[in-house]
mmCIF file of C-alpha atoms and ligand atoms in Angstrom:
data_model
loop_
_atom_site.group_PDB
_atom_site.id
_atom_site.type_symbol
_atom_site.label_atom_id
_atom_site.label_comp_id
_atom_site.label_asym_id
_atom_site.label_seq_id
_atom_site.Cartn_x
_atom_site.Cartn_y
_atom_site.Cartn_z
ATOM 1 C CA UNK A 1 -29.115 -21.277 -63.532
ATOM 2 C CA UNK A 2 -29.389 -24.620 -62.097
ATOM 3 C CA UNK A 3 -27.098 -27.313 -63.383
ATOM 4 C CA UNK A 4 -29.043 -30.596 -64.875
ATOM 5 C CA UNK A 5 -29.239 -34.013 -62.747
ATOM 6 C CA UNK A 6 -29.820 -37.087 -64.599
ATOM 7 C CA UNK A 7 -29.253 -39.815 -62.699
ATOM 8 C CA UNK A 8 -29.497 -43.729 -62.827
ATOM 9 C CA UNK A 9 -32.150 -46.329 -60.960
ATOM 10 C CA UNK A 10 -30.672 -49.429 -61.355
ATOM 11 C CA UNK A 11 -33.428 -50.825 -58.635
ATOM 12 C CA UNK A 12 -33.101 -54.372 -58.599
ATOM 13 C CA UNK A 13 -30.743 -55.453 -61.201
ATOM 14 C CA UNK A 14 -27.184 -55.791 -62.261
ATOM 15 C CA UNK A 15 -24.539 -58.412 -61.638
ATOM 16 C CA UNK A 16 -20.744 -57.850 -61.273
ATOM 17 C CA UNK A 17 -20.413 -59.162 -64.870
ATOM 18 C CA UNK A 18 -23.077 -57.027 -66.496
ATOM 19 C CA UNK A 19 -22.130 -53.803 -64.100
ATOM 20 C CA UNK A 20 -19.035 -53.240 -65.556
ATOM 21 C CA UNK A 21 -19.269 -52.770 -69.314
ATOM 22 C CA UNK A 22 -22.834 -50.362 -68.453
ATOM 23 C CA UNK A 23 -20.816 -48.239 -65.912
ATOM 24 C CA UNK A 24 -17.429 -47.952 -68.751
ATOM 25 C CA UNK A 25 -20.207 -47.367 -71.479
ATOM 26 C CA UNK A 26 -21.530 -44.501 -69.839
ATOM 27 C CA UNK A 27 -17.969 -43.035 -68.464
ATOM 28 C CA UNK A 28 -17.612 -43.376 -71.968
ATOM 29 C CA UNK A 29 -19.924 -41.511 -73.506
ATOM 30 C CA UNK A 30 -19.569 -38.903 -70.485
ATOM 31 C CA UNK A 31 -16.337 -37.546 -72.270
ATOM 32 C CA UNK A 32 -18.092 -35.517 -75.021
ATOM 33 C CA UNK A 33 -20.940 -34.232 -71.923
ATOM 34 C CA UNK A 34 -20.139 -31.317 -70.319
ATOM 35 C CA UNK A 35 -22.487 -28.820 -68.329
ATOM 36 C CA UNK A 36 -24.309 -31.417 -65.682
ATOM 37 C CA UNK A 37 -24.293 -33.917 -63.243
ATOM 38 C CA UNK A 38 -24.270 -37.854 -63.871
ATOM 39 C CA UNK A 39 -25.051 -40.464 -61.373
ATOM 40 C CA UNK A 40 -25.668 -43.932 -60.976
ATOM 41 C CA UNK A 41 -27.787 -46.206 -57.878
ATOM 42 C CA UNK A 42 -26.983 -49.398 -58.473
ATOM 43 C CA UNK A 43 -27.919 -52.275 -55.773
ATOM 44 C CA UNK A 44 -26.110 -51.558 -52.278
ATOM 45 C CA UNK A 45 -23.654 -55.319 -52.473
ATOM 46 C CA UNK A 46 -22.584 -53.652 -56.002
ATOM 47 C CA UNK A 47 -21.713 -49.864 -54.434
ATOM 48 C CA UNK A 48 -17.580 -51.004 -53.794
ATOM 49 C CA UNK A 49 -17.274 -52.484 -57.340
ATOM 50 C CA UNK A 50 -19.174 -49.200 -59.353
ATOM 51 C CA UNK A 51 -17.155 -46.743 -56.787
ATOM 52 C CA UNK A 52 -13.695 -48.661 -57.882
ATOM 53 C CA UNK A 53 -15.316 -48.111 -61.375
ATOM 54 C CA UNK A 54 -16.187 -44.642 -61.267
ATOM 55 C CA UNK A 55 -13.239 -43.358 -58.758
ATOM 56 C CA UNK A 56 -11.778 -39.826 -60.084
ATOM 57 C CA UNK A 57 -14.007 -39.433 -62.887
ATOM 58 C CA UNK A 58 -17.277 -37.400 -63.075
ATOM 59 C CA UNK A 59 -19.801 -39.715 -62.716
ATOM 60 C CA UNK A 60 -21.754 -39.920 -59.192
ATOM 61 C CA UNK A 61 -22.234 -43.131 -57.086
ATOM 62 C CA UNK A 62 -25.720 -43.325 -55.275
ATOM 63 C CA UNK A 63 -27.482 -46.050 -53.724
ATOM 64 C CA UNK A 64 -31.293 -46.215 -53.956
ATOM 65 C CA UNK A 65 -32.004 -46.203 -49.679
ATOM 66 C CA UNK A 66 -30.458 -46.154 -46.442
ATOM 67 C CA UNK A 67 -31.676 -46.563 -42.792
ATOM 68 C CA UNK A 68 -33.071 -44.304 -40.857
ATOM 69 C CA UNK A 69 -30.431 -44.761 -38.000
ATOM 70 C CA UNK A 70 -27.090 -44.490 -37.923
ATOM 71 C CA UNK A 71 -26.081 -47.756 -36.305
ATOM 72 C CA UNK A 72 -27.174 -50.707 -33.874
ATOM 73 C CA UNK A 73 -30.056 -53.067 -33.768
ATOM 74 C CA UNK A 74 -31.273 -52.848 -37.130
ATOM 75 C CA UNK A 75 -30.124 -55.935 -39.137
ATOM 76 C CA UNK A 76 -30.278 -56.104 -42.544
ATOM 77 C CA UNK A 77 -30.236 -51.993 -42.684
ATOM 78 C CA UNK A 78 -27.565 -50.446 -43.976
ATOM 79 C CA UNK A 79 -26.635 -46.414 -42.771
ATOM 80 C CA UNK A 80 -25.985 -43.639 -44.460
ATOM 81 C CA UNK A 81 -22.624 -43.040 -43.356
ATOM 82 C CA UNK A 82 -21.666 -46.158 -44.473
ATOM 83 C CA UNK A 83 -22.738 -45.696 -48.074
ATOM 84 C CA UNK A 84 -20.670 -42.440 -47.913
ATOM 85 C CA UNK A 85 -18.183 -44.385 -46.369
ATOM 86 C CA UNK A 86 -17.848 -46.862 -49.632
ATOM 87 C CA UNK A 87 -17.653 -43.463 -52.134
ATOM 88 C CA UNK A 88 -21.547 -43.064 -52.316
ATOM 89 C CA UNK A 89 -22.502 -39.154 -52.570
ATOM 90 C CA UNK A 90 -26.362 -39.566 -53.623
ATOM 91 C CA UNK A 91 -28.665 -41.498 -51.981
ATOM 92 C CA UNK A 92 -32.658 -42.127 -53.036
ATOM 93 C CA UNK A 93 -34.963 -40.989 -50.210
ATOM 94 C CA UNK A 94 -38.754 -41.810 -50.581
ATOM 95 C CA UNK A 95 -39.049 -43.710 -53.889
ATOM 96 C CA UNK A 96 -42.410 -44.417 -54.528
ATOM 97 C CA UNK A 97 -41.526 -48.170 -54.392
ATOM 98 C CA UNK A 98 -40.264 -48.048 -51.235
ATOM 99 C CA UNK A 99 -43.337 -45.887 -49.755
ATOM 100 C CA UNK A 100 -45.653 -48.654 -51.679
ATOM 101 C CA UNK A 101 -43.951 -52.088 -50.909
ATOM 102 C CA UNK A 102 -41.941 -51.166 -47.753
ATOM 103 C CA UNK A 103 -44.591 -48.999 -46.102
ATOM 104 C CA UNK A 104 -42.307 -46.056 -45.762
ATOM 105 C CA UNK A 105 -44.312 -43.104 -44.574
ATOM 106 C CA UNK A 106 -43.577 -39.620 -44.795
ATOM 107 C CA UNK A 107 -42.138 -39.770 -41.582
ATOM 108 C CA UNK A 108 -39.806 -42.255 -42.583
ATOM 109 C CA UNK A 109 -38.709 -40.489 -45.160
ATOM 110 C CA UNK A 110 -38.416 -37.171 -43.390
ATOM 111 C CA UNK A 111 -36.035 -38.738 -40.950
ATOM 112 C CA UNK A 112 -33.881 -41.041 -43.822
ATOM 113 C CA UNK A 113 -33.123 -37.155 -45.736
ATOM 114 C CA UNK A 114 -31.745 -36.133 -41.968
ATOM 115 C CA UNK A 115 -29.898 -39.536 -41.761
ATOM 116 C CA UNK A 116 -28.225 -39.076 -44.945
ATOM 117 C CA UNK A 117 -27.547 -35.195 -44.671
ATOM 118 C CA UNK A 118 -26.628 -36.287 -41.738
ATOM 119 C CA UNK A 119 -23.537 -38.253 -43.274
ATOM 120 C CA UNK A 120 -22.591 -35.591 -46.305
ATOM 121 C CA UNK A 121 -24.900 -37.354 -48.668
ATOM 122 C CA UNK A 122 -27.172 -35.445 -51.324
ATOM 123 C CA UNK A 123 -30.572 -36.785 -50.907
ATOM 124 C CA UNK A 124 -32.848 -37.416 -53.715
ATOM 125 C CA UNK A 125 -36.461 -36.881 -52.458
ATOM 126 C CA UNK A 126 -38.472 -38.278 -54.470
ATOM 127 C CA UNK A 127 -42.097 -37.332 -54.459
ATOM 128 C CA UNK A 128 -45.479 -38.187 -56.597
ATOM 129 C CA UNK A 129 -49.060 -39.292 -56.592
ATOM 130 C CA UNK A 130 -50.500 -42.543 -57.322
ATOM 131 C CA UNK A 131 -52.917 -42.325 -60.399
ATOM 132 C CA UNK A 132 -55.889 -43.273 -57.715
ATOM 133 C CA UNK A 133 -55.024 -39.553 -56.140
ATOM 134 C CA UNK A 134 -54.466 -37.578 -59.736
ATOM 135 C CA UNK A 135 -58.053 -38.908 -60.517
ATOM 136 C CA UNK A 136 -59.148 -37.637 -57.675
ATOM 137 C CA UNK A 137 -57.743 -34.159 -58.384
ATOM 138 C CA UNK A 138 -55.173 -35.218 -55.062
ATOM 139 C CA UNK A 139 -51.638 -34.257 -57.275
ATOM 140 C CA UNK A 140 -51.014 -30.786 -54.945
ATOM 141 C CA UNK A 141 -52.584 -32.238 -51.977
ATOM 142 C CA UNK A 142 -50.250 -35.415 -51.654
ATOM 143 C CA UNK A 143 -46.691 -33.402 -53.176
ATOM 144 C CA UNK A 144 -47.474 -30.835 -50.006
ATOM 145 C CA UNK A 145 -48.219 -33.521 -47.671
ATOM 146 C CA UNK A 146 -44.677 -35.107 -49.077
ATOM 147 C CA UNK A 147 -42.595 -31.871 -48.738
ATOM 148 C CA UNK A 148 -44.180 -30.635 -45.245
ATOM 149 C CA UNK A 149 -43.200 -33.838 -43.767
ATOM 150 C CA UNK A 150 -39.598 -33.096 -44.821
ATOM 151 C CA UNK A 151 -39.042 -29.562 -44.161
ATOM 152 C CA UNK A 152 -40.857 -30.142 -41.011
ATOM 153 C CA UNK A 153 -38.757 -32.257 -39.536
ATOM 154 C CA UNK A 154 -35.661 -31.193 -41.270
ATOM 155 C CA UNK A 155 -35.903 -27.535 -41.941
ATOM 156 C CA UNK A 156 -36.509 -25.459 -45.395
ATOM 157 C CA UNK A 157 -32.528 -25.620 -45.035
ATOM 158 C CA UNK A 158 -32.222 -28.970 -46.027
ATOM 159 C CA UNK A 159 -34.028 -28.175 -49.404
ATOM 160 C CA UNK A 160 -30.152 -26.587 -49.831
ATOM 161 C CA UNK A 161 -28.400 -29.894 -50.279
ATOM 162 C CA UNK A 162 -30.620 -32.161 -51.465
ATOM 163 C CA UNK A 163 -32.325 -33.006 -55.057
ATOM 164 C CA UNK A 164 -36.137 -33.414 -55.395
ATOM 165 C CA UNK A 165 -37.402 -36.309 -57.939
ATOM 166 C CA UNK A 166 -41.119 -35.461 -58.851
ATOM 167 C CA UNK A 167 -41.762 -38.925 -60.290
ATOM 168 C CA UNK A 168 -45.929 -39.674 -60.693
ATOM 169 C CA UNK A 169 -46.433 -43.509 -59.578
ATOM 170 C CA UNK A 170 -48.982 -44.109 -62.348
ATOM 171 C CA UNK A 171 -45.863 -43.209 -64.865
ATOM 172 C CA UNK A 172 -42.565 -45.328 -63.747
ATOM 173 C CA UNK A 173 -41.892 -48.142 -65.009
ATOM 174 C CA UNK A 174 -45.295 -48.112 -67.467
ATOM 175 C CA UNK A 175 -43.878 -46.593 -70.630
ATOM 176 C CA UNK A 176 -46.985 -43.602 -69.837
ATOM 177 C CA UNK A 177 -45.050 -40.421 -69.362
ATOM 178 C CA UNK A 178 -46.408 -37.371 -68.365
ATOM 179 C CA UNK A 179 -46.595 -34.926 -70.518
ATOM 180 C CA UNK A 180 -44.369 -31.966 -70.144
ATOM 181 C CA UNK A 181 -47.134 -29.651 -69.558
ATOM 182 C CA UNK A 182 -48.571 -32.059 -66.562
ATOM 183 C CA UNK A 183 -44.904 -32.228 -65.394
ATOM 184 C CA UNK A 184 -43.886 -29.018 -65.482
ATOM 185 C CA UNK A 185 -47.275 -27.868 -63.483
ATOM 186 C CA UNK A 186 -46.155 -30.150 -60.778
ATOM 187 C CA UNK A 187 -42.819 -29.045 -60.560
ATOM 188 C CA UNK A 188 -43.733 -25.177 -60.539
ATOM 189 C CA UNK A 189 -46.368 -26.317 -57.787
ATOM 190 C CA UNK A 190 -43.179 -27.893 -55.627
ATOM 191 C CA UNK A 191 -41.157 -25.063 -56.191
ATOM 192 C CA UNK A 192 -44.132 -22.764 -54.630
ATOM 193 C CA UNK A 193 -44.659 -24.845 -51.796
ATOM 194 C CA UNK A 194 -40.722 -24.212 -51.125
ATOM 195 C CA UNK A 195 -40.880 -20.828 -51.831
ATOM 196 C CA UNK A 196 -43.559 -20.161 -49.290
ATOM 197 C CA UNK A 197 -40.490 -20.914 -46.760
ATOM 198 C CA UNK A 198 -37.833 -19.397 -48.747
ATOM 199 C CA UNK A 199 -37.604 -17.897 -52.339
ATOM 200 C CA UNK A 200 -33.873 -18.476 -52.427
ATOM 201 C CA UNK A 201 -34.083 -22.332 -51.948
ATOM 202 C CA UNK A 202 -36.889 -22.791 -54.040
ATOM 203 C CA UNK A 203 -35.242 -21.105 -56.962
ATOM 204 C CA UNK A 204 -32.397 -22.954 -56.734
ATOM 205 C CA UNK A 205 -33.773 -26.898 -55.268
ATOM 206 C CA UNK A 206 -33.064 -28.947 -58.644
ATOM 207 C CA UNK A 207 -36.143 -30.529 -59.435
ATOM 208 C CA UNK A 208 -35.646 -34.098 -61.858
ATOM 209 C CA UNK A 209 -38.821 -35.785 -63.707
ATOM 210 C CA UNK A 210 -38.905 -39.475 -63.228
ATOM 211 C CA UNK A 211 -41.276 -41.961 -64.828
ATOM 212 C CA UNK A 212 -40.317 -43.418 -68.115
ATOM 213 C CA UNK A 213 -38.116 -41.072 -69.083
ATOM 214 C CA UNK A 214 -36.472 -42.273 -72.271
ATOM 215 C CA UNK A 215 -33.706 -40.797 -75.141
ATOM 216 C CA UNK A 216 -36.737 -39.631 -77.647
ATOM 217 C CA UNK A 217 -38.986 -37.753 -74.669
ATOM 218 C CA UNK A 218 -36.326 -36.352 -72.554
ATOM 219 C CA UNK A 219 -35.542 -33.328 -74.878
ATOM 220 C CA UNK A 220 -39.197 -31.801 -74.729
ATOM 221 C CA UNK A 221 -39.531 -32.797 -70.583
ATOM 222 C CA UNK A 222 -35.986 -30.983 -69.868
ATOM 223 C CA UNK A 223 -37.118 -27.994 -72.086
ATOM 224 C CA UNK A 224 -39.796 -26.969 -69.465
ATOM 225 C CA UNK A 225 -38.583 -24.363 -66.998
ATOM 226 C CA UNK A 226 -38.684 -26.155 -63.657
ATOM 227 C CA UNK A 227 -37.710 -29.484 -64.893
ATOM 228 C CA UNK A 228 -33.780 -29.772 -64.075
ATOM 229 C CA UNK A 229 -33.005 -33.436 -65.390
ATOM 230 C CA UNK A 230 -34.480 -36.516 -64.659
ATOM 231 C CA UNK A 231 -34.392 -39.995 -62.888
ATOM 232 C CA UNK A 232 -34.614 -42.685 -64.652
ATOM 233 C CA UNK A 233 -35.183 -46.041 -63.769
ATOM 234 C CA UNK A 234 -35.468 -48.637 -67.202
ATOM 235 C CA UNK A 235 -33.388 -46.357 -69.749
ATOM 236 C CA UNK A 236 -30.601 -46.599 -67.060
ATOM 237 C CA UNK A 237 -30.026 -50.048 -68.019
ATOM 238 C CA UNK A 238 -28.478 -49.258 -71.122
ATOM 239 C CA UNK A 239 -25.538 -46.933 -71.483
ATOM 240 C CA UNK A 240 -26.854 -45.388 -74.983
ATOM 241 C CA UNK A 241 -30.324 -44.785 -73.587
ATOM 242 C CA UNK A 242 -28.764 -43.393 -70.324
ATOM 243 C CA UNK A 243 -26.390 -41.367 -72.010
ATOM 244 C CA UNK A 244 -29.570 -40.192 -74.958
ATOM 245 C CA UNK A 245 -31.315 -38.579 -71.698
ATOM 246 C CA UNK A 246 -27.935 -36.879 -70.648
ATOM 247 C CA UNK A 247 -27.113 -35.704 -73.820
ATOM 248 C CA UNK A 248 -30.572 -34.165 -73.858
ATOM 249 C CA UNK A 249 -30.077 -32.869 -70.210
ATOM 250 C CA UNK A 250 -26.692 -31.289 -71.612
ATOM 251 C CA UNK A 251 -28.594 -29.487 -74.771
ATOM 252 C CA UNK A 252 -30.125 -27.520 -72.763
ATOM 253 C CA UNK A 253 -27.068 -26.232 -71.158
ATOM 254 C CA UNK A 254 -25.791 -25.295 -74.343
HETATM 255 P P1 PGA B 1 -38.689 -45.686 -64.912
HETATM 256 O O1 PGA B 1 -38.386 -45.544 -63.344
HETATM 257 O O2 PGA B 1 -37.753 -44.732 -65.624
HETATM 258 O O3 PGA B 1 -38.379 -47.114 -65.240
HETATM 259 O O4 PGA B 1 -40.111 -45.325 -65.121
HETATM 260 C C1 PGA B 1 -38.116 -44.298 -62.753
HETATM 261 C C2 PGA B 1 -37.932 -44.471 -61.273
HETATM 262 O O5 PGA B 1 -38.659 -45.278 -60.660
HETATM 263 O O6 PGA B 1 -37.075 -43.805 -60.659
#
């Protein structure tokens, strides 16, 4: 049984003023959750105020990227061990953002998920196709290209300690979800891939949905068998809509 992941993409928003009452909103309603894993990414200068925030309670502090070295000549990069450092135990690998604006390729990536395993962080991969490639019947192509490129260079191993986010480009941020059934297919697909390598890791690798996940879709996208909770980018924003997808994640725990 793998335990549910939701966790929360701030991306670029927040202030110190507006970070405060979201973060207490959703410690909040975390007190009747029970059964799965909470996080939060919010923007790297805001990481010291949420970890004050969220210090000895259940809810995770991520931050959405690191560098792919762990110190020196790099300015304006910030390393993995230092986000650990500040009380950060997730960080974002690979978003599709990142790939797309900041011309992060999957060697990039392959070496940030060493940098921040690297440091006692849990990676969250995060992996998808642009609606140019699902056209073009490219889905399984471009997830295998994503995932070789990792365990190549890292090892099926690392699959152990980190979090996959299957989050289709042509869905996040658009209000288009996919359906469960176009989800789920994906997901099984990653998990094969894995299991090629080992069938122990790829049964157990917790697999999140991302791409407009909101409170009144999560239920049905969290009922499918491979989908293990989700990341979630606008609904984070808001503690009730945040804590609607948890509450769903934590249904199907029981
Ligand atoms: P969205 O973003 O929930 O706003 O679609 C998800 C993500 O980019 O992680």
């Amino acid at each position: 049984m793998r335990k549910p992941i939701v966790v929360g993409n701030w991306k670029l928003n927040g202030s110190s003023a507006a970070n405060e009452p979201l973060v207490l909103g959703v410690l909040d309603g975390m007190r009747e959750l029970a059964g799965i894993d909470v996080g939060v990414c919010p923007p790297l200068v805001y990481l010291s105020q949420v970890a004050k925030l969220v210090e000895a309670t259940d809810l995770g502090l991520g931050a959405q990227n690191c560098a792919e070295h762990d110190s020196g000549a790099f300015t304006g990069e910030v390393a993995a061990a230092m986000l650990h450092d500040v009380g950060a135990r997730y960080v974002i690998v690979g978003h599709s953002e990142r790939r797309a604006l900041f011309g992060e390729t999957d060697a990039v990536v392959s070496t940030k998920v060493g940098a921040a395993l690297g440091a006692g962080l849990t990676p969250i991969l995060c992996v998808g196709e642009t609606l140019d490639e699902r056209e073009a019947g490219e889905t399984e192509a471009v997830v295998r290209r994503q995932l070789a490129a990792v365990i190549a260079g890292n090892g099926i191993e690392a699959f152990e300690q980190l979090v996959i986010a299957y989050e289709p480009v042509w869905a996040i941020g658009t209000g288009r979800t996919a359906t469960p059934e176009q989800a789920q297919a994906v997901h099984a697909f990653i998990r094969g891939q894995l299991a090629d390598h080992d069938t122990a890791v790829a049964q157990s690798v917790r697999i999140q949905y991302g791409g407009s996940m909101k409170p009144d879709n999560a239920a049905e996208l969290l009922a499918q068998p491979d989908i293990d909770g989700g990341l979630i980018g606008g609904a984070s924003l808001k503690a009730e809509d945040f804590l609607g997808i948890c509450r769903a994640a934590a249904q199907t725990v029981g």
